[in-house]
């Protein structure tokens, strides 16, 4: 069922067919009759939706006298290209288009597009309006409620960031039909991570393996939970992020997080952070949803070094997200020299 969620000072709409009415939804944001719309997307999404979106803007009902200028720019969708060099190039192109401070930037794509477009919207002309149109599950349940935009540095992922509140977020569930199997599974893994933190109601959907037929509801629940719990624990994220970096981002974000979840669940049981039942339920839910439960190709030592390269220690400790039970996330201060043995426990 369609859903409208209030998050901070903006609205998130979740429904099917939104891509076909973007013009109507977005032009409501501006009271003036002159509109400048900049569509930022990537080459893959452009082929799927860009011309449809442009035609929708042109053909949607508008007040008499409306003047509409639509521009489009493409960015690289790869995680390795989400950096300040790409941002600088994008900002120069926006400037060359001569767009004013009244323009609306529309990010149409996955998490990389949403991040780099969000960064650009926040700094161009001191800040312009931003609309997010996420086209992947990961972007829908992460970018829509983060209220931030992040870029990667040479030393790690998302180390440069800023507050970035959109004017509107539009999630069209029908867009997810275009995802590759790995992109889809990556999103399911991200949703499962949220379910583990949120509690039994959402988690049981994954435990029963009935996510596909409840996808709209799952995305709604994930967004609502994150909108209401800004400090939710990122179970599996720290190790998953290390796996992404070690693979040069060839491992999809969600699939790396799924592996991190499995490692933390196994280690948690052996260290009495969680029960055998909790660990088993997490591993089984990963398996039930065709997500990875083992780590291949990297050693505990390599993963540890990657983690410590990104996450600075405080007093020799690193904060690790852990789980006492379903819906009971928390953190533990782990000594840096103990991290490798913990990861080893989770891998065996």
Coordinates of C-alpha atoms in Angstrom, one line a residue:
X1 CA 0.0 0.0 0.0
X2 CA 1.2 3.6 -0.7
X3 CA 2.8 5.2 2.3
X4 CA 3.8 8.8 3.3
X5 CA 6.4 9.2 6.0
X6 CA 7.4 12.4 7.8
X7 CA 11.2 12.5 8.5
X8 CA 12.5 15.6 10.2
X9 CA 11.3 18.5 8.0
X10 CA 10.6 16.6 4.7
X11 CA 8.3 13.9 3.3
X12 CA 9.1 10.5 2.0
X13 CA 6.6 9.0 -0.4
X14 CA 6.6 5.2 -1.2
X15 CA 4.3 3.9 -3.9
X16 CA 4.3 2.3 -7.3
X17 CA 4.3 4.4 -10.4
X18 CA 5.8 7.5 -8.9
X19 CA 8.4 7.7 -11.7
X20 CA 5.5 8.4 -14.0
X21 CA 4.4 11.5 -12.1
X22 CA 7.7 13.1 -11.0
X23 CA 6.8 16.4 -12.7
X24 CA 3.6 16.8 -10.7
X25 CA 5.3 15.9 -7.4
X26 CA 8.4 18.0 -7.8
X27 CA 6.9 21.2 -9.4
X28 CA 4.7 21.5 -6.3
X29 CA 7.9 22.5 -4.4
X30 CA 8.2 25.8 -6.2
X31 CA 5.7 28.7 -6.0
X32 CA 7.1 30.7 -9.0
X33 CA 6.2 29.9 -12.6
X34 CA 9.8 29.7 -13.7
X35 CA 11.4 26.3 -13.0
X36 CA 14.9 25.1 -13.4
X37 CA 15.2 21.3 -13.0
X38 CA 18.6 19.5 -13.1
X39 CA 18.3 15.7 -13.3
X40 CA 21.5 14.0 -12.1
X41 CA 21.7 10.3 -12.8
X42 CA 24.1 7.7 -14.2
X43 CA 24.4 6.0 -17.5
X44 CA 22.5 2.8 -16.5
X45 CA 19.5 4.6 -14.9
X46 CA 19.5 7.2 -17.7
X47 CA 18.8 4.4 -20.3
X48 CA 15.9 3.1 -18.2
X49 CA 14.1 6.2 -17.0
X50 CA 15.6 9.6 -18.1
X51 CA 13.6 10.2 -21.2
X52 CA 10.4 9.1 -19.5
X53 CA 11.0 11.5 -16.7
X54 CA 11.8 14.4 -19.0
X55 CA 8.6 13.8 -21.0
X56 CA 6.7 13.6 -17.7
X57 CA 7.9 17.1 -16.7
X58 CA 7.0 18.5 -20.1
X59 CA 3.5 16.9 -20.3
X60 CA 2.3 17.2 -16.7
X61 CA -0.4 19.8 -16.0
X62 CA 1.1 23.2 -15.2
X63 CA -0.4 26.7 -14.4
X64 CA -0.7 28.9 -17.4
X65 CA 2.5 30.9 -18.0
X66 CA 4.8 28.2 -16.6
X67 CA 8.4 28.3 -18.0
X68 CA 10.3 25.1 -17.6
X69 CA 14.0 24.4 -18.2
X70 CA 15.2 20.9 -17.8
X71 CA 18.9 19.9 -17.8
X72 CA 20.5 16.5 -17.2
X73 CA 24.0 15.4 -16.2
X74 CA 25.5 11.9 -15.8
X75 CA 27.8 10.8 -13.1
X76 CA 29.8 7.5 -12.7
X77 CA 27.7 5.1 -10.5
X78 CA 30.8 3.2 -9.2
X79 CA 31.6 3.6 -5.6
X80 CA 35.3 4.2 -6.5
X81 CA 34.2 7.4 -8.3
X82 CA 32.3 8.9 -5.4
X83 CA 35.0 11.4 -4.5
X84 CA 35.9 15.1 -4.5
X85 CA 37.3 15.0 -8.0
X86 CA 34.0 13.8 -9.3
X87 CA 32.2 16.4 -7.2
X88 CA 34.4 19.2 -8.6
X89 CA 33.7 18.1 -12.2
X90 CA 30.0 17.9 -11.5
X91 CA 29.9 21.4 -9.9
X92 CA 31.8 22.9 -12.9
X93 CA 29.2 21.4 -15.3
X94 CA 26.3 22.7 -13.2
X95 CA 27.9 26.2 -13.3
X96 CA 28.4 26.0 -17.0
X97 CA 24.7 25.3 -17.4
X98 CA 24.1 28.7 -15.8
X99 CA 21.6 27.4 -13.2
X100 CA 20.5 29.8 -10.5
X101 CA 20.0 29.4 -6.8
X102 CA 16.3 28.7 -7.5
X103 CA 17.0 25.4 -9.3
X104 CA 15.9 22.0 -8.0
X105 CA 18.4 19.2 -8.3
X106 CA 16.8 15.8 -8.7
X107 CA 19.0 12.8 -7.9
X108 CA 17.7 9.8 -9.9
X109 CA 19.6 6.7 -9.1
X110 CA 21.3 4.6 -6.5
X111 CA 23.3 5.5 -3.4
X112 CA 26.3 6.9 -5.3
X113 CA 24.1 9.2 -7.3
X114 CA 22.2 10.3 -4.2
X115 CA 25.4 11.0 -2.3
X116 CA 27.2 13.0 -4.9
X117 CA 24.1 14.9 -6.1
X118 CA 23.3 15.7 -2.4
X119 CA 26.7 17.0 -1.9
X120 CA 26.5 19.2 -5.0
X121 CA 23.0 20.5 -4.0
X122 CA 24.3 21.5 -0.6
X123 CA 27.2 23.6 -1.9
X124 CA 26.1 25.0 -5.3
X125 CA 25.2 28.6 -4.8
X126 CA 25.3 28.1 -1.1
X127 CA 22.6 25.4 -1.3
X128 CA 19.7 24.6 -3.6
X129 CA 16.7 22.4 -3.2
X130 CA 17.2 18.6 -3.5
X131 CA 14.8 15.8 -4.4
X132 CA 15.9 12.2 -4.0
X133 CA 14.5 9.6 -6.4
X134 CA 16.3 6.5 -5.2
X135 CA 16.1 3.5 -7.6
X136 CA 17.7 0.8 -5.5
X137 CA 16.6 -0.8 -2.2
X138 CA 19.9 0.3 -0.6
X139 CA 19.3 3.9 -1.6
X140 CA 15.6 3.9 -0.6
X141 CA 16.3 2.7 3.0
X142 CA 19.7 4.5 3.5
X143 CA 19.8 7.7 1.4
X144 CA 16.2 8.6 2.1
X145 CA 16.6 9.0 5.9
X146 CA 20.4 9.8 6.3
X147 CA 20.0 13.6 6.0
X148 CA 23.6 13.6 4.9
X149 CA 25.8 13.2 1.8
X150 CA 29.1 11.4 1.9
X151 CA 32.2 11.0 -0.3
X152 CA 35.0 8.6 -0.2
X153 CA 38.6 9.5 0.6
X154 CA 41.7 7.4 -0.4
X155 CA 41.8 6.0 3.1
X156 CA 38.2 4.8 3.3
X157 CA 34.6 5.0 2.5
X158 CA 32.2 7.9 3.4
X159 CA 34.9 9.7 5.4
X160 CA 33.9 13.1 4.1
X161 CA 30.3 14.1 4.8
X162 CA 27.9 16.9 5.5
X163 CA 24.4 17.4 6.6
X164 CA 22.0 17.4 3.6
X165 CA 18.3 17.5 4.1
X166 CA 16.2 16.9 0.9
X167 CA 13.0 18.8 0.2
X168 CA 11.3 15.5 -0.9
X169 CA 12.0 11.8 -1.3
X170 CA 10.1 9.7 -3.9
X171 CA 10.5 5.9 -3.8
X172 CA 8.9 4.1 -6.7
X173 CA 8.9 0.4 -5.9
X174 CA 8.4 -0.5 -9.6
X175 CA 12.0 0.8 -10.2
X176 CA 13.3 -2.2 -8.3
X177 CA 12.2 -4.5 -11.1
X178 CA 15.3 -3.3 -13.1
X179 CA 17.9 -4.3 -10.5
X180 CA 20.4 -7.1 -11.3
X181 CA 20.2 -10.1 -9.0
X182 CA 23.3 -8.9 -7.0
X183 CA 21.9 -5.4 -6.6
X184 CA 18.6 -6.8 -5.4
X185 CA 20.2 -9.1 -2.9
X186 CA 22.4 -6.3 -1.7
X187 CA 19.3 -4.3 -0.9
X188 CA 17.7 -7.2 0.8
X189 CA 20.8 -7.6 3.0
X190 CA 20.6 -3.9 4.0
X191 CA 16.9 -4.3 4.9
X192 CA 17.7 -7.5 6.9
X193 CA 20.3 -5.6 8.9
X194 CA 17.6 -3.0 9.8
X195 CA 15.2 -5.8 10.6
X196 CA 17.6 -7.4 13.1
X197 CA 18.0 -4.0 14.8
X198 CA 14.3 -3.1 14.8
X199 CA 12.7 -6.3 16.3
X200 CA 10.6 -9.3 15.7
X201 CA 7.8 -7.8 13.5
X202 CA 10.1 -7.0 10.6
X203 CA 12.6 -9.7 11.2
X204 CA 10.1 -12.5 10.9
X205 CA 9.4 -11.5 7.3
X206 CA 13.0 -12.3 6.5
X207 CA 13.0 -15.4 8.8
X208 CA 10.1 -16.9 6.8
X209 CA 11.7 -16.0 3.5
X210 CA 8.7 -14.0 2.3
X211 CA 10.4 -10.7 1.6
X212 CA 9.6 -10.5 -2.2
X213 CA 5.8 -10.6 -1.7
X214 CA 6.1 -8.0 1.2
X215 CA 8.8 -5.7 -0.4
X216 CA 6.8 -2.5 -0.3
X217 CA 5.9 -3.1 3.4
X218 CA 9.6 -4.0 4.2
X219 CA 10.9 -0.8 2.7
X220 CA 8.3 1.2 4.5
X221 CA 9.1 -0.4 7.9
X222 CA 12.8 0.1 7.3
X223 CA 12.4 3.8 6.5
X224 CA 10.1 4.4 9.4
X225 CA 12.5 2.6 11.8
X226 CA 15.5 4.6 10.6
X227 CA 13.6 7.9 10.6
X228 CA 12.7 7.3 14.3
X229 CA 16.0 5.8 15.4
X230 CA 18.9 8.0 14.1
X231 CA 21.4 6.1 16.2
X232 CA 20.5 2.6 15.3
X233 CA 23.4 0.2 15.5
X234 CA 25.2 -0.7 12.2
X235 CA 25.5 -4.4 12.8
X236 CA 27.9 -6.0 10.3
X237 CA 28.7 -2.6 8.8
X238 CA 32.3 -2.2 10.1
X239 CA 33.4 -5.6 8.8
X240 CA 31.3 -5.3 5.7
X241 CA 32.9 -1.9 4.9
X242 CA 36.4 -3.5 5.2
X243 CA 35.4 -6.2 2.8
X244 CA 34.2 -3.6 0.3
X245 CA 37.5 -1.8 0.5
X246 CA 39.6 -5.0 0.2
X247 CA 37.7 -6.0 -2.9
X248 CA 38.1 -2.5 -4.4
X249 CA 34.3 -2.3 -4.2
X250 CA 33.7 -5.3 -6.4
X251 CA 31.7 -6.8 -3.6
X252 CA 28.3 -5.1 -3.4
X253 CA 27.7 -3.1 -0.2
X254 CA 24.8 -5.1 1.1
X255 CA 26.5 -8.4 0.4
X256 CA 29.6 -7.3 2.3
X257 CA 27.3 -6.3 5.2
X258 CA 25.6 -9.7 5.1
X259 CA 29.0 -11.3 5.5
X260 CA 29.7 -9.0 8.4
X261 CA 26.4 -9.9 10.0
X262 CA 27.3 -13.6 9.9
X263 CA 30.8 -13.0 11.4
X264 CA 29.4 -10.8 14.2
X265 CA 26.6 -13.4 14.9
X266 CA 29.0 -16.3 15.2
X267 CA 31.6 -14.3 17.2
X268 CA 28.8 -12.9 19.4
X269 CA 27.6 -16.4 20.4
X270 CA 31.1 -17.6 21.2
X271 CA 31.8 -14.6 23.3
X272 CA 28.4 -14.7 25.1
X273 CA 27.3 -11.4 23.6
X274 CA 24.2 -13.1 22.3
X275 CA 22.5 -16.5 22.6
X276 CA 23.0 -19.6 20.4
X277 CA 19.3 -19.1 19.3
X278 CA 19.9 -15.5 18.2
X279 CA 23.1 -16.4 16.3
X280 CA 21.3 -19.3 14.6
X281 CA 18.3 -17.3 13.6
X282 CA 20.5 -14.6 12.0
X283 CA 22.6 -17.1 10.1
X284 CA 19.4 -19.0 9.0
X285 CA 17.7 -15.8 7.9
X286 CA 20.7 -14.9 5.7
X287 CA 20.7 -18.4 4.2
X288 CA 16.9 -18.2 3.7
X289 CA 17.3 -15.0 1.7
X290 CA 20.2 -16.3 -0.4
X291 CA 22.7 -14.0 1.2
X292 CA 26.4 -14.9 2.0
X293 CA 27.2 -16.5 5.4
X294 CA 30.9 -17.1 4.8
X295 CA 33.9 -14.9 3.9
X296 CA 36.2 -16.1 1.2
X297 CA 39.3 -14.6 -0.2
X298 CA 40.4 -12.5 2.8
X299 CA 42.0 -13.4 6.1
X300 CA 41.1 -12.1 9.5
X301 CA 44.4 -10.2 9.5
X302 CA 43.6 -8.5 6.3
X303 CA 40.1 -7.6 7.4
X304 CA 41.4 -6.3 10.7
X305 CA 44.0 -4.0 9.0
X306 CA 41.3 -2.6 6.7
X307 CA 39.0 -1.9 9.6
X308 CA 41.7 -0.1 11.6
X309 CA 42.8 1.9 8.6
X310 CA 39.3 3.4 8.4
X311 CA 38.1 3.5 12.0
X312 CA 40.4 5.4 14.3
X313 CA 40.8 4.0 17.8
X314 CA 39.9 6.0 20.9
X315 CA 42.2 5.1 23.8
X316 CA 43.3 2.0 21.9
X317 CA 39.6 0.8 21.5
X318 CA 37.3 0.6 18.5
X319 CA 33.5 0.7 18.8
X320 CA 32.0 -2.4 17.4
X321 CA 28.2 -2.8 16.8
X322 CA 27.0 -6.0 18.4
X323 CA 23.7 -7.7 19.2
X324 CA 22.2 -9.1 22.4
X325 CA 19.1 -10.3 20.7
X326 CA 16.7 -9.5 17.8
X327 CA 15.8 -5.9 18.3
X328 CA 18.5 -5.4 20.9
X329 CA 21.5 -3.7 19.2
X330 CA 24.3 -2.2 21.1
X331 CA 28.0 -1.4 20.9
X332 CA 31.2 -2.7 22.6
X333 CA 34.5 -1.0 23.0
X334 CA 36.9 -3.6 21.6
X335 CA 40.7 -3.3 22.1
X336 CA 42.3 -2.9 18.7
X337 CA 44.7 -5.8 19.4
X338 CA 41.7 -8.1 20.1
X339 CA 39.8 -7.4 16.9
X340 CA 41.6 -10.0 14.8
X341 CA 40.8 -12.8 17.2
X342 CA 37.1 -11.7 17.3
X343 CA 36.9 -11.8 13.5
X344 CA 38.6 -15.2 13.5
X345 CA 35.9 -16.5 15.8
X346 CA 33.2 -15.3 13.5
X347 CA 34.8 -16.8 10.4
X348 CA 35.2 -20.3 11.8

